[in-house]
Coordinates of C-alpha atoms and ligand atoms in Angstrom, one line a residue:
M1 CA 63.0 56.5 -7.4
P2 CA 66.3 55.8 -9.2
T3 CA 66.4 57.7 -12.5
H4 CA 68.6 56.9 -15.5
D5 CA 69.5 59.8 -17.8
L6 CA 69.9 58.7 -21.4
A7 CA 71.3 60.5 -24.4
V8 CA 69.6 59.7 -27.6
V9 CA 71.4 60.0 -31.0
A10 CA 68.6 58.7 -33.3
G11 CA 70.6 59.5 -36.4
D12 CA 69.6 58.8 -40.0
G13 CA 67.4 56.6 -42.2
I14 CA 65.7 53.9 -40.1
G15 CA 67.7 55.0 -37.0
P16 CA 64.9 57.3 -35.7
D17 CA 62.2 54.7 -36.6
V18 CA 63.8 51.9 -34.5
T19 CA 65.0 54.2 -31.7
V20 CA 61.5 55.5 -31.0
E21 CA 60.4 51.8 -30.5
A22 CA 63.3 51.0 -28.3
L23 CA 62.4 54.0 -26.1
R24 CA 58.8 52.9 -26.0
S25 CA 59.9 49.6 -24.5
V26 CA 62.4 51.2 -22.1
R27 CA 59.6 53.5 -20.8
A28 CA 57.2 50.5 -20.4
A29 CA 59.9 48.7 -18.4
A30 CA 60.6 51.8 -16.3
D31 CA 56.9 52.1 -15.4
R32 CA 56.7 48.4 -14.4
F33 CA 60.0 48.1 -12.5
G34 CA 59.8 51.5 -10.7
F35 CA 62.6 53.6 -12.1
G36 CA 62.7 56.8 -14.0
I37 CA 64.1 57.5 -17.5
T38 CA 65.0 61.0 -18.8
T39 CA 66.1 61.4 -22.4
T40 CA 68.0 64.2 -24.2
D41 CA 68.0 64.2 -28.0
Y42 CA 71.2 65.1 -29.8
D43 CA 71.0 66.6 -33.2
L44 CA 73.8 64.7 -34.9
G45 CA 73.8 62.8 -38.2
A46 CA 73.3 63.6 -41.9
E47 CA 70.9 66.6 -41.5
R48 CA 73.2 68.3 -39.1
W49 CA 76.2 67.7 -41.3
L50 CA 74.4 68.9 -44.4
R51 CA 73.3 72.0 -42.5
D52 CA 76.6 73.1 -40.9
G53 CA 79.3 70.6 -41.8
V54 CA 79.6 69.2 -38.3
A55 CA 79.8 65.5 -37.6
L56 CA 80.6 65.8 -33.9
D57 CA 81.1 69.1 -32.2
D58 CA 82.8 69.6 -28.8
A59 CA 79.6 70.9 -27.1
S60 CA 77.7 67.7 -28.1
L61 CA 80.6 65.5 -27.0
E62 CA 80.8 67.2 -23.6
G63 CA 77.0 67.0 -23.3
L64 CA 77.1 63.3 -24.1
R65 CA 79.7 62.6 -21.5
R66 CA 77.3 63.7 -18.7
H67 CA 74.6 61.1 -19.3
D68 CA 74.4 57.6 -17.8
A69 CA 74.3 55.9 -21.2
I70 CA 73.8 56.7 -24.9
L71 CA 71.3 55.1 -27.3
L72 CA 72.3 55.3 -30.9
G73 CA 70.1 54.5 -33.8
A74 CA 72.3 54.5 -37.0
V75 CA 74.0 57.0 -39.2
G76 CA 74.8 57.2 -42.9
D77 CA 73.0 58.9 -45.8
P78 CA 73.4 58.8 -49.5
R79 CA 73.9 62.6 -49.6
V80 CA 76.9 62.4 -47.3
P81 CA 80.2 61.0 -48.5
P82 CA 80.9 57.5 -47.1
G83 CA 82.8 57.5 -43.9
V84 CA 82.1 61.1 -42.9
L85 CA 79.5 60.2 -40.3
E86 CA 80.5 56.5 -39.7
R87 CA 84.0 57.6 -38.8
G88 CA 83.4 61.2 -37.9
L89 CA 80.6 60.4 -35.5
V90 CA 80.2 56.7 -34.5
V91 CA 83.9 55.8 -34.5
A92 CA 84.9 59.2 -33.0
L93 CA 82.5 58.6 -30.1
R94 CA 83.8 55.1 -29.4
V95 CA 87.3 56.4 -29.3
A96 CA 86.6 59.6 -27.3
L97 CA 84.5 57.8 -24.8
R98 CA 87.2 55.0 -24.6
H99 CA 84.8 52.2 -25.5
A100 CA 87.5 49.6 -25.5
V101 CA 84.8 46.8 -25.6
N102 CA 82.2 46.1 -28.2
V103 CA 79.8 43.5 -27.0
R104 CA 78.1 41.5 -29.7
P105 CA 75.7 38.8 -28.6
V106 CA 75.1 35.9 -30.9
R107 CA 72.0 34.2 -29.7
L108 CA 69.5 32.3 -31.8
Y109 CA 66.1 33.0 -30.3
P110 CA 63.3 30.4 -30.6
G111 CA 61.3 30.6 -33.7
V112 CA 64.0 32.5 -35.7
T113 CA 65.3 30.7 -38.7
S114 CA 69.0 30.6 -39.0
P115 CA 70.5 30.1 -42.5
V116 CA 72.5 27.3 -40.9
R117 CA 70.3 24.3 -41.4
D118 CA 69.3 22.5 -38.2
L119 CA 70.9 25.1 -35.9
T120 CA 68.9 25.2 -32.6
P121 CA 68.7 27.9 -29.9
E122 CA 70.3 25.5 -27.5
R123 CA 73.4 25.4 -29.6
C124 CA 73.8 29.1 -30.4
D125 CA 74.4 31.3 -27.4
L126 CA 77.7 33.1 -27.4
V127 CA 79.0 36.6 -27.1
I128 CA 81.8 38.3 -29.0
I129 CA 83.9 40.8 -27.2
R130 CA 85.6 42.9 -29.8
E131 CA 88.3 45.4 -29.0
N132 CA 86.8 48.6 -30.3
T133 CA 89.3 51.4 -30.5
E134 CA 92.6 50.2 -32.0
G135 CA 94.1 47.4 -34.1
L136 CA 94.1 48.2 -37.9
Y137 CA 91.3 50.7 -37.3
A138 CA 93.4 53.1 -35.3
G139 CA 94.0 54.7 -38.6
G140 CA 97.7 55.1 -38.9
G141 CA 99.2 54.7 -42.4
S142 CA 100.7 56.3 -45.4
T143 CA 101.1 55.9 -49.1
V144 CA 104.3 56.7 -51.1
H145 CA 104.5 57.1 -54.8
R146 CA 100.7 57.7 -54.8
G147 CA 99.1 57.8 -58.2
T148 CA 102.0 56.0 -59.9
D149 CA 102.6 52.3 -60.7
E150 CA 104.8 52.1 -57.7
A151 CA 102.1 53.3 -55.3
T152 CA 102.8 51.6 -51.9
A153 CA 100.4 51.7 -49.0
I154 CA 101.4 51.1 -45.4
Q155 CA 98.6 50.5 -42.9
T156 CA 99.7 50.1 -39.3
S157 CA 98.0 48.2 -36.6
V158 CA 98.1 49.5 -33.0
T159 CA 97.7 47.2 -30.0
T160 CA 98.2 48.8 -26.6
T161 CA 98.6 46.9 -23.3
A162 CA 96.0 49.2 -21.7
A163 CA 93.1 48.6 -24.1
T164 CA 93.9 44.9 -24.5
R165 CA 93.9 44.5 -20.7
A166 CA 90.6 46.4 -20.4
C167 CA 89.0 44.3 -23.1
V168 CA 90.3 40.9 -21.8
G169 CA 89.5 41.8 -18.2
Y170 CA 85.9 42.6 -19.2
A171 CA 85.7 39.4 -21.2
F172 CA 86.8 37.3 -18.2
R173 CA 84.3 39.1 -15.9
L174 CA 81.5 38.4 -18.4
A175 CA 82.6 34.7 -18.8
R176 CA 82.6 34.3 -15.0
A177 CA 78.9 35.3 -15.0
R178 CA 78.1 33.0 -17.9
R179 CA 79.3 29.5 -18.7
R180 CA 82.9 30.2 -17.6
R181 CA 84.6 29.6 -21.0
L182 CA 86.7 32.2 -22.8
T183 CA 88.2 31.8 -26.3
L184 CA 90.9 34.2 -27.6
C185 CA 90.4 34.6 -31.4
H186 CA 93.5 36.0 -33.2
K187 CA 96.1 35.1 -35.8
T188 CA 99.0 34.7 -33.4
N189 CA 101.0 32.5 -35.9
I190 CA 101.2 35.3 -38.4
L191 CA 100.7 38.5 -36.5
V192 CA 103.3 37.5 -34.0
E193 CA 103.8 40.8 -32.3
A194 CA 100.2 41.8 -31.6
G195 CA 99.4 38.1 -31.1
A196 CA 102.0 37.7 -28.3
L197 CA 100.6 40.7 -26.5
W198 CA 97.1 39.4 -26.7
S199 CA 98.1 35.9 -25.6
G200 CA 100.2 37.2 -22.8
I201 CA 97.4 39.3 -21.4
V202 CA 94.9 36.4 -21.6
E203 CA 97.4 34.2 -19.7
E204 CA 98.0 37.0 -17.1
I205 CA 94.3 37.8 -16.5
G206 CA 93.3 34.1 -16.8
H207 CA 95.7 33.4 -13.9
D208 CA 93.4 35.6 -11.7
H209 CA 90.3 33.7 -13.0
P210 CA 91.0 30.0 -12.5
E211 CA 87.3 29.4 -12.5
V212 CA 87.1 30.4 -16.2
A213 CA 88.6 27.9 -18.7
H214 CA 90.3 29.6 -21.7
D215 CA 91.5 28.4 -25.0
Y216 CA 92.6 29.8 -28.4
V217 CA 91.2 29.7 -32.0
H218 CA 92.7 31.3 -35.1
A219 CA 90.4 33.9 -36.8
D220 CA 90.2 32.0 -40.0
A221 CA 89.4 28.7 -38.3
M222 CA 86.8 30.6 -36.3
C223 CA 84.9 31.2 -39.5
Q224 CA 84.5 27.5 -39.9
H225 CA 83.7 26.7 -36.3
L226 CA 81.1 29.4 -35.9
P227 CA 78.6 28.1 -38.4
L228 CA 79.3 24.4 -37.7
A229 CA 79.7 24.3 -34.0
P230 CA 78.7 27.5 -32.3
E231 CA 78.0 25.5 -29.1
R232 CA 81.8 25.3 -28.6
F233 CA 81.9 29.0 -27.6
D234 CA 80.7 31.1 -24.7
V235 CA 82.8 34.3 -24.6
V236 CA 85.0 35.0 -27.6
V237 CA 87.5 37.9 -27.1
T238 CA 89.2 39.3 -30.2
D239 CA 90.8 42.3 -31.8
N240 CA 89.0 45.0 -33.8
L241 CA 89.4 43.6 -37.3
F242 CA 88.7 40.0 -36.5
G243 CA 85.8 41.0 -34.3
D244 CA 84.3 43.0 -37.2
I245 CA 84.5 40.0 -39.5
I246 CA 83.4 37.2 -37.1
S247 CA 80.6 39.3 -35.6
D248 CA 79.0 39.7 -39.0
L249 CA 79.2 36.0 -39.4
G250 CA 77.6 35.8 -35.9
A251 CA 74.8 38.2 -36.8
T252 CA 74.0 36.0 -39.8
L253 CA 73.8 32.9 -37.7
Q254 CA 71.3 34.4 -35.3
G255 CA 68.9 35.6 -38.0
G256 CA 70.5 38.8 -39.4
L257 CA 70.5 42.5 -38.9
G258 CA 66.9 42.7 -37.7
V259 CA 68.0 41.0 -34.4
A260 CA 71.7 41.8 -34.0
A261 CA 72.4 44.1 -31.0
S262 CA 75.5 45.6 -29.6
G263 CA 77.0 47.7 -26.9
N264 CA 80.1 49.9 -26.8
I265 CA 81.4 49.7 -23.3
N266 CA 84.1 51.6 -21.3
P267 CA 85.1 48.9 -18.8
A268 CA 86.4 51.6 -16.4
G269 CA 82.9 53.1 -16.3
D270 CA 84.1 56.8 -16.2
T271 CA 82.3 57.6 -19.5
P272 CA 78.8 56.5 -20.6
S273 CA 78.5 53.3 -22.6
M274 CA 76.7 53.5 -26.0
F275 CA 74.2 50.9 -27.3
E276 CA 73.2 50.5 -30.9
P277 CA 71.8 47.9 -33.3
V278 CA 74.4 46.4 -35.5
H279 CA 72.6 47.5 -38.7
G280 CA 73.1 50.8 -40.5
S281 CA 70.6 53.5 -41.6
A282 CA 69.2 51.2 -44.3
P283 CA 68.3 54.1 -46.7
D284 CA 66.6 51.6 -49.0
I285 CA 63.8 51.0 -46.5
A286 CA 63.9 54.3 -44.5
G287 CA 60.4 55.7 -43.9
T288 CA 58.6 52.5 -45.2
G289 CA 57.8 51.0 -41.9
R290 CA 59.7 47.8 -42.8
A291 CA 62.6 48.2 -40.4
N292 CA 62.6 45.5 -37.7
P293 CA 63.0 47.3 -34.3
V294 CA 64.0 44.2 -32.4
A295 CA 67.8 44.8 -32.7
A296 CA 67.3 48.3 -31.3
V297 CA 65.1 47.0 -28.5
L298 CA 67.7 44.3 -27.6
S299 CA 70.4 46.9 -27.6
A300 CA 68.3 49.0 -25.2
A301 CA 67.9 45.9 -23.0
M302 CA 71.7 45.6 -22.9
C303 CA 71.8 49.3 -21.9
L304 CA 69.4 48.7 -19.0
A305 CA 71.4 45.6 -17.9
G306 CA 74.5 47.8 -17.8
L307 CA 72.7 50.3 -15.7
G308 CA 71.9 47.6 -13.2
E309 CA 68.2 47.2 -14.2
R310 CA 68.5 43.4 -14.6
E311 CA 64.8 42.6 -14.3
A312 CA 63.8 45.3 -16.8
A313 CA 66.5 44.1 -19.2
L314 CA 65.3 40.6 -18.9
A315 CA 61.7 41.7 -19.5
L316 CA 62.7 43.6 -22.6
E317 CA 64.6 40.6 -23.9
A318 CA 61.7 38.2 -23.2
A319 CA 59.1 40.6 -24.8
A320 CA 61.3 41.1 -27.9
A321 CA 62.0 37.4 -28.2
S322 CA 58.4 36.4 -27.8
V323 CA 57.2 38.9 -30.5
L324 CA 60.1 37.8 -32.7
A325 CA 58.9 34.2 -32.6
E326 CA 55.5 35.4 -34.0
L327 CA 57.0 37.3 -37.0
P328 CA 57.0 35.6 -40.4
V329 CA 60.1 33.6 -41.5
G330 CA 62.2 35.5 -44.0
P331 CA 63.0 39.2 -44.7
A332 CA 59.4 40.5 -44.7
L333 CA 58.5 41.9 -41.3
G334 CA 54.8 41.0 -41.4
D335 CA 53.9 44.2 -39.5
T336 CA 55.1 47.8 -39.4
T337 CA 58.1 49.0 -37.4
A338 CA 55.7 50.8 -35.0
G339 CA 53.4 47.8 -34.9
V340 CA 56.1 45.4 -33.8
G341 CA 57.4 48.1 -31.4
R342 CA 54.0 48.5 -29.8
R343 CA 53.6 44.7 -29.4
I344 CA 56.9 44.5 -27.6
A345 CA 56.2 47.4 -25.3
E346 CA 52.8 46.0 -24.4
R347 CA 54.4 42.7 -23.6
V348 CA 57.1 44.3 -21.5
R349 CA 54.3 45.3 -19.0
D350 CA 53.4 41.8 -18.0
V351 CA 55.8 39.2 -19.5
D352 CA 57.5 36.8 -17.2
P353 CA 61.1 37.8 -17.5
G354 CA 62.1 34.2 -17.7
A355 CA 59.4 33.3 -20.3
V356 CA 61.8 32.8 -23.2
V357 CA 65.3 32.8 -21.9
D358 CA 66.4 31.4 -18.5
P359 CA 67.4 34.5 -16.6
D360 CA 70.6 32.8 -15.2
A361 CA 71.6 32.0 -18.8
S362 CA 70.7 35.4 -20.2
L363 CA 73.4 37.8 -21.4
M364 CA 71.5 40.5 -19.5
T365 CA 72.3 38.9 -16.2
A366 CA 76.0 38.6 -17.1
L367 CA 76.1 42.2 -18.4
S368 CA 74.7 43.4 -15.1
A369 CA 77.3 41.4 -13.2
A370 CA 80.2 42.6 -15.3
A371 CA 79.1 46.3 -15.4
P372 CA 81.6 48.7 -14.0
R373 CA 80.7 49.6 -10.4
T374 CA 80.3 53.4 -10.8
R375 CA 77.3 55.7 -10.7
R376 CA 77.1 55.3 -14.4
G377 CA 77.6 51.6 -14.5
G378 CA 74.9 51.1 -11.9
G379 CA 74.6 47.6 -10.7
G380 CA 74.7 48.8 -7.0
Ligands
LIG401 P1 72.4 48.5 -43.5 O1 72.7 47.7 -42.3 O2 71.9 49.9 -43.3 O3 71.5 47.7 -44.5 C1 71.8 46.5 -45.1 C2 70.6 45.8 -45.6 O4 69.8 45.2 -44.5 C3 69.6 46.7 -46.3 O5 69.0 46.0 -47.4 C4 68.6 47.1 -45.3 O6 67.3 47.4 -45.8 C5 68.6 45.8 -44.4 N1 68.3 46.1 -43.0 C6 69.2 46.8 -42.1 N2 68.6 46.9 -40.9 C7 67.3 46.4 -41.0 C8 66.3 46.2 -40.1 N3 66.3 46.7 -38.8 N4 65.1 45.6 -40.5 C9 65.0 45.2 -41.8 N5 66.0 45.3 -42.7 C10 67.2 45.9 -42.3 O7 73.9 48.6 -44.2 P2 74.3 49.4 -45.6 O8 73.1 49.4 -46.5 O9 75.5 48.8 -46.0 O10 74.6 50.8 -45.0 C11 73.6 51.9 -45.1 C12 74.3 53.1 -44.4 O11 74.4 52.9 -43.0 C13 75.6 53.5 -44.9 O12 75.8 54.9 -44.9 C14 76.6 52.8 -43.9 O13 77.8 53.4 -43.8 C15 75.8 53.1 -42.6 N6 76.1 52.2 -41.5 C16 76.1 52.8 -40.2 C17 76.3 52.0 -39.1 C18 76.2 52.7 -37.8 O14 75.6 53.7 -37.6 N7 76.8 52.1 -36.7 C19 76.6 50.6 -39.2 C20 76.5 50.1 -40.5 C21 76.3 50.9 -41.6
LIG402 MN1 81.3 45.8 -39.6

């Protein structure tokens, strides 16, 4: 029996609440589809930092490297200064594990109300591929005359050929397994240096993928197109900053943080990829049972897809989407976190994997097809 070895960083606030539910569904899928799951919990997050001042220690990082994939809940705590865990743990992991790609699906599931009036599921099914390790987020910069009226800040943006190629190459592979359209989103008319590098690499890799049509949209224009005409897009590939911004817009379109899932992927497959809901630790509702676990379940489904367990991933998606359709409209969950999680896990056991989403059109199928062909990447 194939066994997948998962690292679990449940983290802070609602992170542990939703991660427990994601694992419940993953185990139900493993039972049904005949594979094994082993999990190892990592003691990282606010409590650890408060206890011994460590956000990410070398031993944990080396341990994490040895798993097939990582499930992350969320980090962040009012007792810890902002950024310490977000940068020191989550961003540090993305960089150390060379997760050049952040996959953010934007899919409106049936029965979910989008704030965009009249938006239908048929019109809203795209995926944002955000470069995840560089751009303005690479952290370079300096301030001169700090603390004076002449204070001057310089924040540099880094765009390497290697990470851009990895990201664009993955985006084309994903597009090939979907509707075969790719859009580069950037600001090439103003950010001419980085823009030319991105455009050149899209042309270069596009040349090897004549079956995928590609075009270009400026990042600001994207903020108009996404709410008005999301059906224009299939795979959108973009840099770190623009990806951060447009993927929040995407998350809103598809019904908000309760459903927004993501994966941090190393396209080379030589380190484990890491899957996490887009939301944070939500300290305002931690421990109340009001956290929606669907985003965590869908992230775990993406994880299974990347490990080559396509049928299991489809079953998780179908179960989560069918429970989602039964939840009340609006921010109230209508059940507890565990209640929703149990309903999803129950349904994973017998749902038709094609019940809600056509398997050929599901991101899960494309993620399986685009997964790196390594022991870790699975896919066979
Ligand atoms: P948040 O995503 O934690 O919460 C924003 C709002 O959405 C809150 O009102 C919250 O109650 C609600 N919400 C979030 N997830 C929900 C869910 N699953 N179900 C129902 N409601 C949900 O963002 P924030 O409040 O800005 O940040 C809280 C902490 O999380 C901060 O420390 C922040 O830095 C951190 N954070 C971490 C990550 C990460 O771990 N990758 C991502 C974003 C924010
Ligand atoms: Mn963001």
